[in-house]
mmCIF file of C-alpha atoms in Angstrom:
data_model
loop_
_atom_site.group_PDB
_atom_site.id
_atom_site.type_symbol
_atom_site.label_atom_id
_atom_site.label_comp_id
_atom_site.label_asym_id
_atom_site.label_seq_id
_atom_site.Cartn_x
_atom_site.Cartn_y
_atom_site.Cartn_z
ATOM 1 C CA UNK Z 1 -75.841 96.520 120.485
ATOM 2 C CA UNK Z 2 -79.193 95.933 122.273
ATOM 3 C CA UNK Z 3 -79.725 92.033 122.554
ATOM 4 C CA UNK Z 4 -82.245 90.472 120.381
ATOM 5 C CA UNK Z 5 -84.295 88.696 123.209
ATOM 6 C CA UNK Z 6 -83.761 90.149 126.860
ATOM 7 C CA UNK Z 7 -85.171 87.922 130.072
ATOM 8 C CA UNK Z 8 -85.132 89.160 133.711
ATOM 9 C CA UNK Z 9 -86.416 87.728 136.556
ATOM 10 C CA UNK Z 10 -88.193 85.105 134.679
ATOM 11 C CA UNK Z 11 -89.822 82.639 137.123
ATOM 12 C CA UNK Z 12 -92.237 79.700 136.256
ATOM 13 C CA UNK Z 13 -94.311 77.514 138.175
ATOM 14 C CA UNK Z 14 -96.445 74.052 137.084
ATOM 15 C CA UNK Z 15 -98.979 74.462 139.825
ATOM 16 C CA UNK Z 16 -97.466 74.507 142.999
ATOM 17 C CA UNK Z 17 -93.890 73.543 141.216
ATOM 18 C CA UNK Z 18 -91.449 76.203 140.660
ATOM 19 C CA UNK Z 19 -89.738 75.298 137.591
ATOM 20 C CA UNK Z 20 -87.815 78.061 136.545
ATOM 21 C CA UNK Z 21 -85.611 80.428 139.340
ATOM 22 C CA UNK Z 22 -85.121 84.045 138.690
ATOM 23 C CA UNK Z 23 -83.551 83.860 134.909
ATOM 24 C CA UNK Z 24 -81.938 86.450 133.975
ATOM 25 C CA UNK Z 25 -80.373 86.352 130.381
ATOM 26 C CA UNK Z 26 -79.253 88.170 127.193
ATOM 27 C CA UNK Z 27 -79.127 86.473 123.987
ATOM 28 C CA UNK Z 28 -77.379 88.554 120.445
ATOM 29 C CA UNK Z 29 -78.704 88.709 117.302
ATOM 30 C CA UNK Z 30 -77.458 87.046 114.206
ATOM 31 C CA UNK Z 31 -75.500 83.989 117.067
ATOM 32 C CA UNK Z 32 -76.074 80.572 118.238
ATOM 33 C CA UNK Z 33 -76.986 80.315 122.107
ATOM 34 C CA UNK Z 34 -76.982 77.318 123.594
ATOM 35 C CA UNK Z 35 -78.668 75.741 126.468
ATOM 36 C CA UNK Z 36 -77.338 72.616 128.329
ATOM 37 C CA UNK Z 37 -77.973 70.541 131.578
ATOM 38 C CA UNK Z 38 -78.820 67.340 132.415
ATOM 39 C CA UNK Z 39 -82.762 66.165 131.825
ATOM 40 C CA UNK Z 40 -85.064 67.617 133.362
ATOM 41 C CA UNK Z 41 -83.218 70.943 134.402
ATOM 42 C CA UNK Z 42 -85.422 73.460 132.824
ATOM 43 C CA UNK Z 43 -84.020 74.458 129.338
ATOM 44 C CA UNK Z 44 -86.453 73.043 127.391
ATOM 45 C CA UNK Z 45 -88.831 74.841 129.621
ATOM 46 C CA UNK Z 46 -87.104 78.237 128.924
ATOM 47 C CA UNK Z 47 -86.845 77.631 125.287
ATOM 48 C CA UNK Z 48 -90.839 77.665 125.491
ATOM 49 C CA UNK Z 49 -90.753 80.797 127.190
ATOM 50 C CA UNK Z 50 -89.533 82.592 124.497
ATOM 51 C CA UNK Z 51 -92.664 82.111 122.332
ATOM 52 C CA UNK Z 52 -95.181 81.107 124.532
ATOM 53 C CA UNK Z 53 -95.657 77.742 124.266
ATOM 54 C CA UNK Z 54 -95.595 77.050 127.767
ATOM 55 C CA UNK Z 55 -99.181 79.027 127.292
ATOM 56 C CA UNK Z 56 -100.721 75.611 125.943
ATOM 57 C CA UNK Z 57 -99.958 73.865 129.252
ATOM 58 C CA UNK Z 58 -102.726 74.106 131.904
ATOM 59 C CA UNK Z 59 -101.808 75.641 135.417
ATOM 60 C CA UNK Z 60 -98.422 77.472 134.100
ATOM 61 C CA UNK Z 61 -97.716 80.983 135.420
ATOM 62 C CA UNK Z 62 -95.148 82.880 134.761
ATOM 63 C CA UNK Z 63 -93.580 85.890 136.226
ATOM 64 C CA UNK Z 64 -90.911 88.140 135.213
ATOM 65 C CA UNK Z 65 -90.372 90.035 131.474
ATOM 66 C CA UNK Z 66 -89.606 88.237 128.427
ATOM 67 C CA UNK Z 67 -88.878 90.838 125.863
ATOM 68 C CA UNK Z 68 -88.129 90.288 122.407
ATOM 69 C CA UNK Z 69 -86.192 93.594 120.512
ATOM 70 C CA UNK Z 70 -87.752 95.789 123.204
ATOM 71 C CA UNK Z 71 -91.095 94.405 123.598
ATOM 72 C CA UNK Z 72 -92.505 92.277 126.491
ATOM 73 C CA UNK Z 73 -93.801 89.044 125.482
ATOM 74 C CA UNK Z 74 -95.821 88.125 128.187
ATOM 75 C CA UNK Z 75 -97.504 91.273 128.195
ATOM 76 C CA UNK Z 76 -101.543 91.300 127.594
ATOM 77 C CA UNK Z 77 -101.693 92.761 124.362
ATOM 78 C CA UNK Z 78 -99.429 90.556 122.735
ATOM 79 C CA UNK Z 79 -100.908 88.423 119.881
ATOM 80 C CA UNK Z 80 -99.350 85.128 120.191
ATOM 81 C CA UNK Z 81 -99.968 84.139 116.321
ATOM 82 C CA UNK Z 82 -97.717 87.088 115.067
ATOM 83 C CA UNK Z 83 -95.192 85.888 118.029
ATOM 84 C CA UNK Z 84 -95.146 82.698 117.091
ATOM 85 C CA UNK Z 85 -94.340 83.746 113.320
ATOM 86 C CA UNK Z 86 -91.394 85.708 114.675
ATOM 87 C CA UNK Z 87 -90.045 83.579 117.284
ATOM 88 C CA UNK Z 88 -90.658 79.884 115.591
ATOM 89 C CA UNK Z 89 -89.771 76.445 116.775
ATOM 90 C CA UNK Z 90 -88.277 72.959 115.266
ATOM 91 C CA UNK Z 91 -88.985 70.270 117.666
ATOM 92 C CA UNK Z 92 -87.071 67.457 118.781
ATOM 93 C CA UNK Z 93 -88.335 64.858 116.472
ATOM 94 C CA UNK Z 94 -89.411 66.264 112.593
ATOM 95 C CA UNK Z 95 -92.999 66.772 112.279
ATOM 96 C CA UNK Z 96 -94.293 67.430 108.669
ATOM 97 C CA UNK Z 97 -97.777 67.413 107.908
ATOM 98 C CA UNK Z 98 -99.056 64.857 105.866
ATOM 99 C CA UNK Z 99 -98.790 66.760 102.580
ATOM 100 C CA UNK Z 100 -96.651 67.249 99.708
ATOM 101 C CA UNK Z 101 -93.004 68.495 100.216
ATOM 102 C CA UNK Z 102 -94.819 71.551 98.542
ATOM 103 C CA UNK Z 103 -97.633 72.261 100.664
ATOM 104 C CA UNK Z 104 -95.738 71.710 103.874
ATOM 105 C CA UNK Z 105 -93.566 75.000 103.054
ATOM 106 C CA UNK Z 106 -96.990 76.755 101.277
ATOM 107 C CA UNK Z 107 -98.505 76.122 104.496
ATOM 108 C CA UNK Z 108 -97.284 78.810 106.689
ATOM 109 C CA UNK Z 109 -97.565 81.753 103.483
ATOM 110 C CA UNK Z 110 -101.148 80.422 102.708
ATOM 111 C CA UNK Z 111 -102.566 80.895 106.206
ATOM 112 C CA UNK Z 112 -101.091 84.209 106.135
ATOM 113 C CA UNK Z 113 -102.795 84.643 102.900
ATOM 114 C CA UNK Z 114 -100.461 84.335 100.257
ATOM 115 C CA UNK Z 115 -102.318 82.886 97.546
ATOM 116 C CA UNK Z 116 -100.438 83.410 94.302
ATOM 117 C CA UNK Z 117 -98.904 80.611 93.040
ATOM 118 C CA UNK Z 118 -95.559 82.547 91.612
ATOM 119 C CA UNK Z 119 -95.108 84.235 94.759
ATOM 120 C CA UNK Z 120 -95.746 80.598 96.520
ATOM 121 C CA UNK Z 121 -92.866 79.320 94.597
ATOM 122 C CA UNK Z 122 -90.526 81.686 95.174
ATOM 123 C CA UNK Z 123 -90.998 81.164 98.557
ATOM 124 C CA UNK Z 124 -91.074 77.522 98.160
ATOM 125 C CA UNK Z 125 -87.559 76.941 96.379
ATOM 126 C CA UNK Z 126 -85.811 80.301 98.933
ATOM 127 C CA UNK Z 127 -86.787 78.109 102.217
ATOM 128 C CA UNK Z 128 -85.397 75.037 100.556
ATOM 129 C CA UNK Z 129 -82.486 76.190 99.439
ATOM 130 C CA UNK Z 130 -81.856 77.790 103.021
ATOM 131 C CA UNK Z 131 -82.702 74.673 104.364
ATOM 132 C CA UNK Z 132 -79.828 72.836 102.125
ATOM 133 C CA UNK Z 133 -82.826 70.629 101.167
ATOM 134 C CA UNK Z 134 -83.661 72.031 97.588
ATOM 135 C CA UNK Z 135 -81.138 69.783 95.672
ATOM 136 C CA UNK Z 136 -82.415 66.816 97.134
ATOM 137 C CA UNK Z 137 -86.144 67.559 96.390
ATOM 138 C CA UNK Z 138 -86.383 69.699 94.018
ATOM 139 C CA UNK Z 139 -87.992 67.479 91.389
ATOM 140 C CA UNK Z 140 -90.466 65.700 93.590
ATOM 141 C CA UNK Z 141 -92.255 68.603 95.298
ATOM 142 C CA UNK Z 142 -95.376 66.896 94.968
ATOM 143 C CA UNK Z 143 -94.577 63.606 96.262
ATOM 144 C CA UNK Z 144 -95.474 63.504 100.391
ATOM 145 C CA UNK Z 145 -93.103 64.749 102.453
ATOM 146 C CA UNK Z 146 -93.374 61.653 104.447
ATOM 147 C CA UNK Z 147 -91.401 59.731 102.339
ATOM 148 C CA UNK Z 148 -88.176 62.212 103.219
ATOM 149 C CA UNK Z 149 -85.397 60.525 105.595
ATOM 150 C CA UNK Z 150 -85.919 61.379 109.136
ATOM 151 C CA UNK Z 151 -82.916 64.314 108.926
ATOM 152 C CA UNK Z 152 -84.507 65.741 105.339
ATOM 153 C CA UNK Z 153 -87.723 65.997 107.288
ATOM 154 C CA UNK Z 154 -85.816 67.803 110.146
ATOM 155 C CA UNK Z 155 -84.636 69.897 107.632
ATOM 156 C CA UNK Z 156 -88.029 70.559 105.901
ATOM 157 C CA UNK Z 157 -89.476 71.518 108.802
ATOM 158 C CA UNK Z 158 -86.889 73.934 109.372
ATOM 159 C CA UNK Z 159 -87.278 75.019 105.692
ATOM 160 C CA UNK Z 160 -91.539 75.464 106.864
ATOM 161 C CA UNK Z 161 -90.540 77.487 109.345
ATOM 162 C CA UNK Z 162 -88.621 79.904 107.118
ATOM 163 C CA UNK Z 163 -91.221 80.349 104.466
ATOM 164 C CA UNK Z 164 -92.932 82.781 107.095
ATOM 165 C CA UNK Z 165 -89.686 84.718 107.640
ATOM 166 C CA UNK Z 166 -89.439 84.458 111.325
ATOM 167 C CA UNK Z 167 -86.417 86.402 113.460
ATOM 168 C CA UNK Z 168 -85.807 83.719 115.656
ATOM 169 C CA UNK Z 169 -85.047 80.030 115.324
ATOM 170 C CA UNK Z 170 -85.605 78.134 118.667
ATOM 171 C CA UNK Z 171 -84.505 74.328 118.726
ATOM 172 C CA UNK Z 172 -85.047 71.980 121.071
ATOM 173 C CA UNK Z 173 -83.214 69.169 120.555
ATOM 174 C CA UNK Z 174 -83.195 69.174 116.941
ATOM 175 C CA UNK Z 175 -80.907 66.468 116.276
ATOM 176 C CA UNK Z 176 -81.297 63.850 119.083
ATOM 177 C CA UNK Z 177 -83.542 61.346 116.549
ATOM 178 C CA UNK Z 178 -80.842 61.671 113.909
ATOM 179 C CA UNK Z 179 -78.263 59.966 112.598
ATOM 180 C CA UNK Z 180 -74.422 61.280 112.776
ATOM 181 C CA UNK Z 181 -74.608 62.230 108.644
ATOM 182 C CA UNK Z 182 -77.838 64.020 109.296
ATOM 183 C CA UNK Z 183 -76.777 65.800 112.259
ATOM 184 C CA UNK Z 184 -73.983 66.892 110.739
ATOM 185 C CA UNK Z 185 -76.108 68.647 107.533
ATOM 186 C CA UNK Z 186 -78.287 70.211 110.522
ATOM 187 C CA UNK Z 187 -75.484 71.500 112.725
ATOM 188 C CA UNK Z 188 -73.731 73.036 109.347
ATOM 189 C CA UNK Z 189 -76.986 75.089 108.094
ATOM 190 C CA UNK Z 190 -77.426 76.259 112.092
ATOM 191 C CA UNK Z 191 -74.296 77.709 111.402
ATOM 192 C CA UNK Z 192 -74.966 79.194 107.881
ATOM 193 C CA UNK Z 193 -78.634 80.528 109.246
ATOM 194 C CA UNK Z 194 -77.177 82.525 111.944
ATOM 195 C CA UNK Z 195 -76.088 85.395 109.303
ATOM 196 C CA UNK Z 196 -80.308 85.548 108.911
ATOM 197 C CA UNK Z 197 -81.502 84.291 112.160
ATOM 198 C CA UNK Z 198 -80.909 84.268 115.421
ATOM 199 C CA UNK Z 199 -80.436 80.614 117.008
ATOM 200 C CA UNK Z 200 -81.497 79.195 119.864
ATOM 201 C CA UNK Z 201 -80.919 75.168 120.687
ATOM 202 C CA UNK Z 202 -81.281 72.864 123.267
ATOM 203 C CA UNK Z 203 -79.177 70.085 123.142
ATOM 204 C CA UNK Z 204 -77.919 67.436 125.562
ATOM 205 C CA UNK Z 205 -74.759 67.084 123.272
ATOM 206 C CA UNK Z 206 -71.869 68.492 124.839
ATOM 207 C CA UNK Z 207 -69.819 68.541 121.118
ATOM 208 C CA UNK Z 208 -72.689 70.044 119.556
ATOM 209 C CA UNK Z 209 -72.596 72.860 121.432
ATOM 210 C CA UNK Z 210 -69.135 73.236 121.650
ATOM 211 C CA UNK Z 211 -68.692 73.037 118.131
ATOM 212 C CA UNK Z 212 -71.751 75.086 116.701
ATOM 213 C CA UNK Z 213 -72.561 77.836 119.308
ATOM 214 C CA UNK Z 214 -71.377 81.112 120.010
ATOM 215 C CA UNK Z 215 -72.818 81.856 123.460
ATOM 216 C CA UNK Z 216 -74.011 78.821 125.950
ATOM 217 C CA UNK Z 217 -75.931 78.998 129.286
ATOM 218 C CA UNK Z 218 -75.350 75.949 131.711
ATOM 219 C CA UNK Z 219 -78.613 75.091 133.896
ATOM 220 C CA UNK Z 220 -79.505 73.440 136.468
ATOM 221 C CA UNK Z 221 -82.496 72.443 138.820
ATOM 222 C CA UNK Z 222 -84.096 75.168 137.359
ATOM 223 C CA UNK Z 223 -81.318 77.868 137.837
ATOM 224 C CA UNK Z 224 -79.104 79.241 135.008
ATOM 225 C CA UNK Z 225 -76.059 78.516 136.590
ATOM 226 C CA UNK Z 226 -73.914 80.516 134.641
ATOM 227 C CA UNK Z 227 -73.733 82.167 130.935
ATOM 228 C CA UNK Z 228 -70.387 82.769 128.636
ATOM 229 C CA UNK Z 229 -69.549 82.737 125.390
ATOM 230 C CA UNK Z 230 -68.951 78.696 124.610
ATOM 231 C CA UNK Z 231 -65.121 78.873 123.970
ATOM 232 C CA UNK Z 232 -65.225 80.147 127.920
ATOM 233 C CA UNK Z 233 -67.905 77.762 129.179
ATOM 234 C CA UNK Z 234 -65.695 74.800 127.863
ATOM 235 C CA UNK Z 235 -62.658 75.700 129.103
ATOM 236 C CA UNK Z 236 -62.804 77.885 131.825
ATOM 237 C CA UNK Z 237 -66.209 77.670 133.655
ATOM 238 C CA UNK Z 238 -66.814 79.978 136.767
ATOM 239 C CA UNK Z 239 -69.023 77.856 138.591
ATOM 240 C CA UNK Z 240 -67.595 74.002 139.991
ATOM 241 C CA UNK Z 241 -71.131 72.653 138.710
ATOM 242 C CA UNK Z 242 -70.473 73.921 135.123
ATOM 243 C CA UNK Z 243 -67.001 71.829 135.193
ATOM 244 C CA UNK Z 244 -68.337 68.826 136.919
ATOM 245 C CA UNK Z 245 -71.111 68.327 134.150
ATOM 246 C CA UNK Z 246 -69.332 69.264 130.702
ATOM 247 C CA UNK Z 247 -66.481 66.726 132.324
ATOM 248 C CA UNK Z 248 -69.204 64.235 132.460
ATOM 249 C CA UNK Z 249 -68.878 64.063 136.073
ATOM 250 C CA UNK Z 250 -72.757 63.871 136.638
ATOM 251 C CA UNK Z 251 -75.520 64.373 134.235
#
């Protein structure tokens, strides 16, 4: 099966600082990949790479192909908007907007000019029930969406990003400003969106991503030190580094 996203030679430099080393990485459809290393090592940087985020920082360049079901990213033509739709992104603390519970899910169909208000809430009540968020807010959709516990507004945001259908979840950190109940609801609908989506987190918690991924990539200092399915990574690493960090030896 062709991968779903497919990165060679990916190099990235902050002026004059080379960031990211030669990365060269598969990830499947329809899994959980995840990406560990101690702070500061690059995945978070990589995660950005896969929808061009990094593009909003001044003096990036990057080098190397990024391509996403066949087609390279970082090539000229590419319009970022419809990338971004595909490929989305829930951050590490939740950000909804200052709207309704409602409008924060509209949002995303609206600007893409959905307009119809049946259509709207079909779309509404499908995200939230992916999301695992519709029984707890189902009859206050028009109350703000600020008033939501810090894990229900992780999980609206989530629920925003699927109202415009994207193929790719990326998730960077996604559960560091949570509690352990509200991780846990986050780390059980990864696992349920992964028959949809395909899944890719950052996360500094070694459990997490022993317990929710499929595939995980260990890096360091910029390098991708090595890349296994997790049951492999946690047990048997090829690489001493890989061992010394998930041991907690440094990190």
């Amino acid at each position: 099966m062709e991968p779903k996203i497919s990165v060679r030679n990916l190099n990235l430099f902050y002026g004059d600082n080379h960031a990211l080393h030669d990365i060269n990485l598969d990830i499947k459809k329809n899994t959980i990949h995840a990406l560990i290393g101690p702070s500061g090592c690059g995945k978070s940087t990589f995660l950005r790479t896969l929808n061009r985020m990094n593009d909003l920082i001044d003096n990036v360049r990057i080098t190397g192909d990024v391509n996403v079901e066949g087609v390279n990213i970082n090539s000229t033509g590419t319009d970022v908007v419809s990338l971004r739709k595909k490929v989305g992104m829930v951050f590490q603390r939740p950000n909804p907007f200052p709207m309704s519970i409602y409008d924060n899910i509209a949002y995303g169909p609206r600007v893409h000019g959905i307009k119809k208000k049946s259509i709207l809430d079909g779309i509404v009540e499908k995200s939230l029930k992916q999301a695992a968020l519709w029984d707890e807010v189902h009859d206050r959709l028009g109350k703000s969406a600020l008033g939501l516990s810090g894990g229900q507004q992780q999980r609206l945001c989530i629920a925003r990003l699927l109202a415009v259908e994207p193929d790719v979840l990326l998730m960077d950190e996604p559960t560091s400003a949570l509690d352990p109940i509200s991780t846990l609801k986050v780390e059980e609908l990864s696992q349920s969106l992964k028959e949809w989506y395909t899944i890719i987190i950052v996360t500094h918690n070694m459990q997490q991503a022993a317990r929710i991924s499929d595939f995980t990539s260990f890096f360091l200092n910029g390098y991708m030190v090595e890349t296994d399915n997790t049951d492999t990574i946690f047990t048997t690493p090829r690489d001493q580094r890989t061992e010394d960090y998930i041991t907690g030896r440094f990190g």
